[in-house]
Short mmCIF file of C-alpha atoms in Angstrom, two decimals:
data_model
loop_
_atom_site.label_atom_id
_atom_site.label_comp_id
_atom_site.label_asym_id
_atom_site.label_seq_id
_atom_site.Cartn_x
_atom_site.Cartn_y
_atom_site.Cartn_z
CA MET A 1 0.00 0.00 0.00
CA ASN A 2 1.28 3.46 -0.89
CA GLY A 3 1.42 5.31 2.42
CA ALA A 4 1.05 8.71 0.81
CA ASN A 5 -2.26 7.74 -0.78
CA LEU A 6 -3.90 5.91 2.13
CA ALA A 7 -7.59 6.75 2.04
CA ASP A 8 -9.69 7.01 5.18
CA GLY A 9 -11.74 4.05 4.04
CA ASP A 10 -8.58 1.97 3.52
CA LEU A 11 -7.59 2.53 7.15
CA VAL A 12 -11.06 1.62 8.34
CA ASP A 13 -10.77 -1.64 6.39
CA LEU A 14 -7.34 -2.32 7.91
CA LEU A 15 -8.66 -1.69 11.41
CA GLY A 16 -11.24 -4.41 10.94
CA ARG A 17 -13.17 -5.42 14.07
CA TRP A 18 -11.00 -3.27 16.27
CA ALA A 19 -13.80 -2.56 18.79
CA SER A 20 -14.78 -6.18 19.43
CA GLY A 21 -12.60 -6.63 22.50
CA ARG A 22 -13.11 -5.64 26.12
CA GLY A 23 -12.08 -2.31 27.60
CA PRO A 24 -12.19 1.40 26.73
CA LEU A 25 -12.57 2.14 23.02
CA TYR A 26 -9.51 4.38 22.86
CA LEU A 27 -7.31 1.56 24.17
CA LEU A 28 -8.75 -0.92 21.68
CA LEU A 29 -8.22 1.55 18.83
CA ALA A 30 -4.68 2.29 19.98
CA ALA A 31 -3.92 -1.44 20.25
CA ARG A 32 -5.04 -2.08 16.67
CA LEU A 33 -3.16 0.91 15.28
CA ARG A 34 -0.09 -0.14 17.26
CA ALA A 35 -0.19 -3.58 15.65
CA LEU A 36 -0.53 -2.10 12.16
CA ILE A 37 2.43 0.21 12.78
CA ASP A 38 4.66 -2.42 14.37
CA ASP A 39 3.93 -4.91 11.59
CA GLY A 40 4.90 -2.35 8.95
CA VAL A 41 1.41 -2.22 7.43
CA LEU A 42 1.35 1.50 8.22
CA PRO A 43 4.85 2.55 7.12
CA PRO A 44 7.01 5.39 8.46
CA ASP A 45 5.74 8.89 7.61
CA GLN A 46 2.30 7.52 6.74
CA ALA A 47 -0.30 10.25 7.26
CA LEU A 48 -3.22 9.17 9.45
CA PRO A 49 -6.72 10.62 9.11
CA PRO A 50 -7.54 13.76 11.12
CA ASP A 51 -9.24 13.15 14.47
CA ARG A 52 -12.70 14.24 13.38
CA VAL A 53 -12.57 12.39 10.06
CA LEU A 54 -11.55 9.07 11.58
CA ALA A 55 -14.04 9.48 14.41
CA LYS A 56 -16.85 9.98 11.91
CA ARG A 57 -15.82 6.94 9.85
CA LEU A 58 -15.63 4.77 12.98
CA ALA A 59 -18.83 6.18 14.52
CA VAL A 60 -17.11 7.13 17.77
CA GLY A 61 -16.53 10.37 19.60
CA ARG A 62 -13.60 12.51 18.56
CA GLY A 63 -12.15 12.09 22.06
CA THR A 64 -11.70 8.37 21.42
CA VAL A 65 -9.44 9.03 18.42
CA VAL A 66 -7.60 11.87 20.16
CA ALA A 67 -6.87 9.67 23.19
CA ALA A 68 -5.67 6.79 20.98
CA TYR A 69 -3.39 9.07 18.95
CA ASP A 70 -2.03 10.71 22.12
CA LEU A 71 -1.21 7.32 23.64
CA LEU A 72 0.64 6.24 20.51
CA GLN A 73 2.52 9.55 20.52
CA GLN A 74 3.66 8.89 24.10
CA GLU A 75 5.00 5.52 22.93
CA GLY A 76 6.87 7.13 20.02
CA ARG A 77 4.83 5.37 17.36
CA VAL A 78 3.22 8.48 15.87
CA VAL A 79 4.11 12.17 15.62
CA ARG A 80 1.41 14.84 16.00
CA ARG A 81 2.25 18.36 14.85
CA GLN A 82 0.09 21.43 14.48
CA GLY A 83 -0.59 22.00 10.80
CA SER A 84 0.75 18.67 9.55
CA GLY A 85 -1.55 16.28 11.39
CA THR A 86 -0.67 12.82 12.68
CA ARG A 87 1.92 10.62 10.99
CA VAL A 88 3.58 7.30 11.73
CA ALA A 89 6.94 7.97 13.35
CA ALA A 90 10.19 7.40 11.53
CA LEU A 91 12.37 4.37 12.16
CA GLU A 92 15.83 4.53 13.67
CA LEU A 93 17.02 2.24 10.89
CA PRO A 94 15.70 1.71 7.37
CA ALA A 95 12.82 -0.76 7.30
CA THR A 96 13.79 -4.26 6.27
CA ARG A 97 11.78 -7.14 4.92
CA ALA A 98 12.16 -10.85 5.40
CA ALA A 99 12.49 -13.22 2.46
CA ASP A 100 8.73 -13.71 2.40
CA GLY A 101 8.19 -9.98 1.89
CA VAL A 102 6.68 -9.43 5.35
CA ALA A 103 7.83 -6.23 6.98
CA ALA A 104 10.02 -6.78 10.03
CA ASN A 105 8.55 -5.52 13.27
CA PRO A 106 10.45 -2.26 13.93
CA LEU A 107 10.59 -3.07 17.63
CA LEU A 108 12.77 -6.07 16.77
CA LEU A 109 15.08 -4.56 14.16
CA HIS A 110 18.27 -4.63 16.23
CA ILE A 111 17.65 -8.24 17.25
CA LEU A 112 16.27 -9.66 14.00
CA HIS A 113 18.51 -7.60 11.72
CA PRO A 114 21.62 -6.42 13.61
CA PRO A 115 23.13 -3.44 11.77
CA ASP A 116 26.71 -3.81 10.59
CA GLY A 117 29.36 -1.72 12.26
CA VAL A 118 27.14 -0.42 15.07
CA GLN A 119 27.78 -0.93 18.76
CA LEU A 120 24.43 -1.87 20.28
CA LEU A 121 23.92 -0.19 23.62
CA THR A 122 20.21 -1.01 23.20
CA CYS A 123 20.55 -4.65 24.30
CA ALA A 124 21.70 -5.20 27.88
CA ALA A 125 22.38 -8.92 28.14
CA PRO A 126 25.76 -10.63 28.53
CA ASP A 127 27.24 -12.19 25.41
CA ASP A 128 30.23 -13.83 27.11
CA MET A 129 29.45 -17.30 28.47
CA PRO A 130 31.11 -18.55 31.66
CA GLU A 131 32.91 -21.89 31.62
CA ALA A 132 30.42 -23.10 34.21
CA MET A 133 27.66 -22.94 31.60
CA PHE A 134 29.39 -25.39 29.27
CA GLU A 135 30.06 -27.73 32.16
CA ALA A 136 26.41 -27.44 33.20
CA TYR A 137 25.29 -28.52 29.72
CA GLU A 138 27.65 -31.51 29.85
CA GLU A 139 26.06 -32.53 33.13
CA ALA A 140 22.60 -32.03 31.65
CA GLY A 141 23.49 -34.24 28.67
CA ALA A 142 24.67 -37.04 30.94
CA ARG A 143 21.47 -36.77 32.94
CA LEU A 144 19.28 -36.87 29.83
CA ALA A 145 21.05 -39.98 28.55
CA ASP A 146 19.25 -42.06 31.19
CA THR A 147 15.90 -40.32 30.84
CA ARG A 148 12.76 -41.53 29.06
CA ASP A 149 10.24 -38.69 29.12
CA LEU A 150 8.09 -36.82 26.60
CA GLY A 151 9.48 -33.54 27.94
CA TYR A 152 6.11 -31.78 27.87
CA GLN A 153 6.19 -29.96 31.20
CA PRO A 154 4.19 -26.69 31.11
CA ALA A 155 5.09 -25.80 34.70
CA GLY A 156 8.73 -26.69 34.17
CA ASN A 157 11.10 -29.56 34.75
CA PRO A 158 10.55 -31.04 38.24
CA ALA A 159 14.26 -30.97 39.08
CA LEU A 160 14.54 -27.27 38.26
CA ARG A 161 11.33 -26.42 40.12
CA ALA A 162 12.73 -28.17 43.19
CA ALA A 163 16.08 -26.38 42.84
CA LEU A 164 14.39 -22.98 42.57
CA ALA A 165 12.18 -23.75 45.56
CA ALA A 166 15.33 -24.51 47.57
CA TYR A 167 16.91 -21.29 46.30
CA TYR A 168 14.05 -19.14 47.62
CA THR A 169 13.79 -21.10 50.85
CA GLY A 170 17.48 -20.35 51.38
CA ARG A 171 16.72 -16.64 50.93
CA GLY A 172 14.15 -16.65 53.70
CA VAL A 173 11.02 -17.40 51.66
CA PRO A 174 9.81 -20.96 52.38
CA THR A 175 8.83 -22.32 48.96
CA THR A 176 7.64 -25.62 47.52
CA ALA A 177 8.08 -26.85 43.96
CA GLU A 178 4.34 -26.34 43.42
CA GLU A 179 4.94 -22.59 43.91
CA ILE A 180 7.45 -22.44 41.05
CA MET A 181 6.79 -22.20 37.32
CA VAL A 182 9.66 -22.29 34.83
CA THR A 183 9.33 -20.03 31.77
CA THR A 184 11.24 -19.30 28.58
CA GLY A 185 12.91 -16.26 30.07
CA ALA A 186 11.44 -13.54 32.26
CA GLN A 187 9.77 -11.90 29.27
CA GLN A 188 7.49 -14.90 28.87
CA ALA A 189 6.83 -14.82 32.60
CA LEU A 190 5.60 -11.22 32.36
CA THR A 191 3.52 -12.03 29.27
CA LEU A 192 1.79 -14.95 30.98
CA LEU A 193 1.12 -12.95 34.13
CA ALA A 194 -0.34 -10.06 32.15
CA GLY A 195 -2.49 -12.46 30.14
CA LEU A 196 -3.92 -13.96 33.30
CA LEU A 197 -4.18 -10.94 35.60
CA VAL A 198 -4.83 -7.95 33.32
CA ALA A 199 -7.97 -7.23 31.30
CA PRO A 200 -8.26 -4.48 28.67
CA GLY A 201 -8.67 -1.13 30.39
CA ASP A 202 -7.20 -2.31 33.71
CA THR A 203 -4.63 -0.07 35.38
CA VAL A 204 -1.09 -1.37 35.85
CA LEU A 205 1.12 0.63 38.23
CA THR A 206 4.85 0.78 37.48
CA GLU A 207 7.84 2.84 38.46
CA ALA A 208 9.23 5.51 36.16
CA PRO A 209 11.72 4.78 34.78
CA THR A 210 11.32 1.04 34.48
CA TYR A 211 12.01 -1.93 32.22
CA PRO A 212 10.53 -1.16 28.78
CA GLY A 213 9.92 -4.81 27.94
CA ALA A 214 7.37 -4.91 30.75
CA LEU A 215 5.70 -1.73 29.46
CA GLU A 216 5.28 -3.33 26.04
CA VAL A 217 3.73 -6.44 27.60
CA PHE A 218 1.19 -4.39 29.54
CA ARG A 219 0.36 -2.25 26.51
CA HIS A 220 -0.13 -5.38 24.44
CA ALA A 221 -2.68 -6.46 27.05
CA ALA A 222 -4.48 -3.12 26.41
CA ALA A 223 -3.87 -1.99 29.97
CA VAL A 224 -3.63 1.61 31.15
CA VAL A 225 -0.04 1.85 32.39
CA ARG A 226 0.50 4.51 35.05
CA PRO A 227 3.72 5.54 36.78
CA GLY A 228 3.67 5.82 40.55
CA THR A 229 5.13 4.87 43.90
CA ALA A 230 4.26 2.33 46.56
CA GLU A 231 1.70 4.74 48.04
CA ASP A 232 -0.28 4.63 44.79
CA LEU A 233 -1.14 1.00 45.52
CA ARG A 234 -3.85 2.51 47.72
CA GLU A 235 -5.77 3.20 44.50
CA ARG A 236 -5.98 -0.57 43.96
CA PRO A 237 -4.67 -1.00 40.42
CA ALA A 238 -5.20 -4.39 38.81
CA LEU A 239 -1.45 -5.09 39.01
CA GLY A 240 1.73 -3.53 40.33
CA TYR A 241 5.15 -4.00 38.75
CA PHE A 242 8.32 -2.96 40.59
CA VAL A 243 12.05 -3.68 40.23
CA PRO A 244 13.45 -3.20 43.75
CA THR A 245 16.92 -4.64 43.10
CA SER A 246 19.45 -3.47 40.48
CA ARG A 247 16.68 -1.71 38.64
CA ASN A 248 16.72 -1.50 34.89
CA PRO A 249 17.65 1.22 33.78
CA ASP A 250 19.46 2.99 36.63
CA GLY A 251 20.90 0.21 38.81
CA ALA A 252 19.09 1.47 41.91
CA VAL A 253 18.56 -0.78 44.95
CA MET A 254 15.59 -0.26 47.26
CA ASP A 255 16.39 -0.36 50.98
CA ASN A 256 14.69 -2.85 53.30
CA PRO A 257 12.28 -0.39 54.99
CA ALA A 258 10.99 0.63 51.55
CA ARG A 259 10.66 -3.03 50.55
CA ARG A 260 8.69 -3.78 53.69
CA ARG A 261 6.41 -0.80 53.03
CA LEU A 262 5.84 -1.84 49.40
CA ALA A 263 4.97 -5.42 50.37
CA ALA A 264 2.70 -4.27 53.20
CA LEU A 265 0.73 -1.88 50.99
CA ALA A 266 0.23 -4.58 48.37
CA ALA A 267 -1.09 -6.91 51.07
CA GLU A 268 -3.28 -4.26 52.69
CA HIS A 269 -4.97 -3.28 49.44
CA ASP A 270 -4.97 -6.77 47.91
CA VAL A 271 -3.00 -5.77 44.80
CA PRO A 272 -1.09 -8.47 42.88
CA LEU A 273 2.49 -7.22 42.85
CA ILE A 274 5.29 -8.43 40.57
CA ASP A 275 8.76 -8.26 42.09
CA ASP A 276 11.13 -8.37 39.08
CA GLU A 277 14.36 -9.94 40.34
CA VAL A 278 16.03 -10.56 36.99
CA CYS A 279 19.11 -8.57 38.05
CA ALA A 280 18.82 -9.22 41.79
CA GLU A 281 22.03 -11.27 41.98
CA LEU A 282 24.07 -8.48 40.39
CA CYS A 283 24.45 -6.11 43.37
CA PHE A 284 27.94 -4.65 43.63
CA THR A 285 28.27 -4.61 47.41
CA GLY A 286 26.87 -6.80 50.17
CA GLY A 287 24.66 -9.81 49.68
CA THR A 288 21.57 -10.20 47.54
CA PRO A 289 18.70 -8.16 49.09
CA PRO A 290 15.62 -10.09 50.20
CA PRO A 291 12.70 -10.52 47.82
CA LEU A 292 9.45 -8.73 48.66
CA ALA A 293 7.87 -12.09 49.50
CA SER A 294 10.14 -12.35 52.54
CA PHE A 295 8.30 -9.44 54.18
CA GLU A 296 4.70 -10.56 53.65
CA ARG A 297 3.00 -13.90 53.19
CA GLY A 298 0.07 -14.17 50.82
CA GLU A 299 -1.03 -14.75 47.28
CA HIS A 300 -0.56 -11.15 46.15
CA LEU A 301 3.28 -11.22 45.95
CA ILE A 302 4.73 -12.66 42.74
CA THR A 303 8.46 -12.98 42.06
CA VAL A 304 9.99 -13.19 38.58
CA GLY A 305 13.58 -14.22 37.93
CA SER A 306 15.90 -15.36 35.15
CA LEU A 307 19.40 -16.59 34.36
CA SER A 308 19.76 -14.49 31.20
CA LYS A 309 21.42 -11.49 32.90
CA LEU A 310 23.50 -13.53 35.32
CA VAL A 311 24.80 -16.18 32.93
CA TRP A 312 24.07 -15.51 29.24
CA GLY A 313 21.36 -13.75 27.24
CA GLY A 314 20.74 -16.85 25.13
CA LEU A 315 20.05 -19.05 28.16
CA ARG A 316 16.28 -18.63 27.99
CA VAL A 317 15.39 -19.91 31.44
CA GLY A 318 13.22 -17.78 33.67
CA TRP A 319 10.69 -18.46 36.38
CA ILE A 320 7.77 -17.30 38.48
CA ARG A 321 7.47 -17.83 42.22
CA ALA A 322 3.84 -17.45 43.29
CA ALA A 323 1.04 -19.13 45.21
CA ALA A 324 0.44 -22.70 44.02
CA PRO A 325 -3.10 -22.00 42.68
CA LEU A 326 -1.76 -19.15 40.52
CA VAL A 327 1.09 -21.32 39.26
CA SER A 328 -1.43 -24.00 38.30
CA ARG A 329 -3.51 -21.48 36.34
CA LEU A 330 -0.39 -20.12 34.62
CA ALA A 331 0.69 -23.63 33.62
CA ARG A 332 -2.67 -24.28 32.00
CA LEU A 333 -2.39 -21.01 30.09
CA ARG A 334 1.18 -21.73 29.05
CA ALA A 335 0.23 -25.20 27.75
CA VAL A 336 -1.96 -23.55 25.14
CA PHE A 337 1.10 -21.87 23.62
CA ASP A 338 4.06 -24.25 23.80
CA LEU A 339 3.48 -27.22 26.18
CA GLY A 340 6.55 -26.23 28.18
CA GLY A 341 10.12 -25.08 27.78
CA GLU A 342 13.17 -26.83 26.39
CA VAL A 343 14.29 -29.46 28.92
CA PHE A 344 18.03 -29.55 28.15
CA SER A 345 18.53 -25.92 29.24
CA GLN A 346 16.40 -26.44 32.32
CA LEU A 347 18.63 -29.31 33.47
CA ALA A 348 21.68 -27.14 32.81
CA ALA A 349 20.05 -24.46 34.97
CA VAL A 350 19.86 -26.99 37.83
CA ALA A 351 23.63 -27.40 37.67
CA LEU A 352 24.16 -23.64 37.42
CA LEU A 353 22.03 -22.95 40.48
CA ARG A 354 24.22 -25.34 42.43
CA ARG A 355 27.20 -23.14 41.46
CA LEU A 356 25.32 -19.88 41.86
CA GLU A 357 27.75 -18.18 44.23
CA GLU A 358 30.71 -18.96 41.98
CA VAL A 359 28.96 -17.73 38.85
CA ARG A 360 27.55 -14.65 40.57
CA ALA A 361 30.89 -13.60 42.09
CA ALA A 362 32.67 -13.82 38.74
CA ARG A 363 29.95 -11.91 36.89
CA VAL A 364 29.77 -9.16 39.51
CA ARG A 365 33.55 -8.69 39.49
CA THR A 366 33.48 -8.21 35.74
CA LEU A 367 30.48 -5.89 35.80
CA ARG A 368 31.89 -3.73 38.59
CA ARG A 369 35.18 -3.30 36.74
CA ARG A 370 33.44 -2.37 33.49
CA HIS A 371 31.01 -0.08 35.32
CA ASP A 372 33.86 1.86 36.87
CA HIS A 373 35.60 2.11 33.49
CA LEU A 374 32.49 3.44 31.75
CA CYS A 375 31.89 6.01 34.48
CA ALA A 376 35.51 7.20 34.29
CA GLN A 377 35.34 7.48 30.50
CA LEU A 378 32.10 9.48 30.63
CA ARG A 379 33.49 11.87 33.23
CA GLU A 380 36.58 12.44 31.10
CA ARG A 381 35.07 12.66 27.60
CA LEU A 382 31.54 13.94 28.34
CA PRO A 383 31.78 15.92 31.59
CA SER A 384 28.51 17.79 30.96
CA TRP A 385 26.50 14.55 31.03
CA GLU A 386 24.98 13.70 34.40
CA PHE A 387 24.57 10.27 35.98
CA GLU A 388 24.68 8.42 39.28
CA PRO A 389 26.87 5.32 39.56
CA ALA A 390 24.81 2.15 39.66
CA LEU A 391 24.51 0.05 42.81
CA GLY A 392 24.09 -3.08 40.74
CA GLY A 393 22.84 -4.47 37.46
CA GLN A 394 24.24 -3.73 34.03
CA THR A 395 23.22 -0.18 33.17
CA ILE A 396 23.44 3.47 34.18
CA TRP A 397 20.92 6.26 33.56
CA VAL A 398 22.42 9.31 31.87
CA ARG A 399 21.02 12.83 31.42
CA ILE A 400 22.16 15.13 28.62
CA PRO A 401 22.28 18.89 29.33
CA HIS A 402 20.28 20.03 26.28
CA GLY A 403 18.15 18.61 23.51
CA ASP A 404 16.39 15.26 23.64
CA VAL A 405 17.89 11.81 23.32
CA ASP A 406 15.52 10.78 20.52
CA SER A 407 17.25 13.36 18.32
CA PHE A 408 20.72 12.64 19.66
CA ALA A 409 20.22 8.91 19.04
CA GLN A 410 19.98 9.60 15.31
CA VAL A 411 23.33 11.43 15.39
CA ALA A 412 24.90 8.70 17.56
CA LEU A 413 23.74 6.04 15.12
CA ARG A 414 25.58 7.81 12.31
CA HIS A 415 28.67 7.61 14.50
CA GLY A 416 28.30 3.85 15.00
CA VAL A 417 26.52 3.67 18.36
CA ALA A 418 22.87 2.76 19.01
CA VAL A 419 21.51 4.13 22.31
CA PRO A 420 18.03 3.64 23.83
CA PRO A 421 16.24 6.95 24.51
CA GLY A 422 14.69 7.52 27.92
CA ARG A 423 11.11 7.74 26.68
CA SER A 424 11.13 3.96 26.19
CA PHE A 425 11.48 3.54 29.94
CA ASP A 426 8.61 5.82 30.96
CA PRO A 427 4.92 4.78 30.80
CA LEU A 428 3.98 8.33 29.80
CA GLY A 429 6.87 8.95 27.42
CA GLY A 430 8.79 11.24 29.75
CA HIS A 431 12.52 11.33 30.49
CA ALA A 432 13.24 12.58 26.96
CA ASP A 433 16.60 13.95 28.15
CA ARG A 434 17.79 10.57 29.40
CA MET A 435 19.38 7.47 27.93
CA ARG A 436 20.40 4.10 29.29
CA LEU A 437 23.98 2.95 28.75
CA HIS A 438 25.07 -0.58 29.55
CA PHE A 439 28.56 -1.59 30.62
CA LEU A 440 28.62 -5.17 29.32
CA PHE A 441 31.30 -4.59 26.69
CA PRO A 442 35.00 -5.16 27.50
CA GLU A 443 36.85 -2.01 28.49
CA ASP A 444 38.33 -1.33 25.06
CA GLU A 445 34.90 -1.53 23.43
CA LEU A 446 33.41 0.72 26.09
CA SER A 447 36.15 3.26 25.41
CA ARG A 448 35.37 3.14 21.69
CA ALA A 449 31.64 3.58 22.38
CA VAL A 450 32.25 6.62 24.58
CA ASN A 451 34.63 8.07 22.02
CA ASN A 452 31.97 7.77 19.32
CA LEU A 453 29.32 9.22 21.63
CA ALA A 454 31.63 12.17 22.30
CA LEU A 455 32.12 12.71 18.56
CA ALA A 456 28.35 12.60 18.05
CA TRP A 457 27.79 15.02 20.93
CA ALA A 458 30.30 17.46 19.46
CA VAL A 459 28.16 17.87 16.33
CA PHE A 460 24.74 17.55 17.96
CA ASP A 461 22.90 20.87 17.83
CA GLY A 462 19.99 19.87 20.06
CA ALA A 463 17.49 20.50 17.26
CA ASP A 464 14.06 18.93 17.54
CA ARG A 465 13.72 16.12 15.01
CA PRO A 466 10.91 13.67 14.32
CA VAL A 467 10.46 11.11 17.06
CA SER A 468 11.66 7.61 16.14
CA ARG A 469 10.21 4.29 17.09
CA HIS A 470 12.73 2.44 19.20
CA THR A 471 14.15 -1.02 18.81
CA LEU A 472 13.29 -3.59 21.42
CA VAL A 473 15.13 -2.66 24.61
CA VAL A 474 16.15 -5.46 26.96
#
């Protein structure tokens, strides 16, 4: 379809039965438009119908269209300008198509189609595998050699469920295997939880900034995502999502009194609360802080974890710790999609959990050294940029003194560095002057990235440019 000649009726046809779901009409309309944009059906710079025109064609109030367009603008999927109307936002990289001619989802461009010669600061997952991982797979292979089993285990391999139950019991949260569900990474865990606990139009409370992968999951569920603090749990949202330990993107660590308060408010107001512990084992000083479930007992506290940040991004083993009835419901939902995860990796995860302290200590030493190097390089080459050193995790949160990072990201890309703008981490599209930088590269690569960022900053004029849709940020 020629984007320049899209007729109002053509868009109505593409929208199809957009209003047939549950929830507010503006969310349903935004969800359908989002899918058309992300799938490349509505290409970059495509003009969308004016508010009143589309409202008339859809037989809805103008406010429904305005609210849908505004939500998509917050997400960076459309640009609304006085005098030029509403258009699909530009891409950071040229659109690509697979061999079958289907447009690649722009959210996945840097993963599906890695650009040549560009350092990707958009993807924060380790690419260097510890020796312990190879040894764990050898052990898993030997164990499988004596196994006769279909391998269809929607709740996860029993040995791994038992090992994870022991892991949480050792951290002060008595847990049985029936309270553990193994998932294909933490992203699947969040998707399953949203599918079970969130209906269209429900409110999900998150921090700001927070992990953008979670925001995309909640938006896909047609939820209303609102930023807030623990005190906002008093408003009884359908779900709360917090990252108390080594938070993505800023590496912050919540103290124990704040954890206790957060858990208590969730219990008091009966709000299901996800405690994202994906980076919990990556604190730079002291031991691993306690999970929220150690402060309160009850079905409302849900813990999500993963080995992808601790061991290797390609080790797609995550999990959910929750009340046994919820785990049972999640397993039934998961069985509809894939009948369970890959068993070989789950058995390797059993061996890795047995060597957790060894693996964690080595990873943290490496991360701390690279963190300190990145901070020193930024202070030397880009002294006007502001940031706080991280207390853990893999990333720092950087503020530029003028302009917005969406515009700067385009200049940085031309200098060989891809950076994730701060709006991706905010439910309302704020933090436009921020970016997340990871420190997973070896020191020489970090130095090269900072050098290229400094060269880009030297020519950046701070001019306002069209907002770009961002690649998937992990």
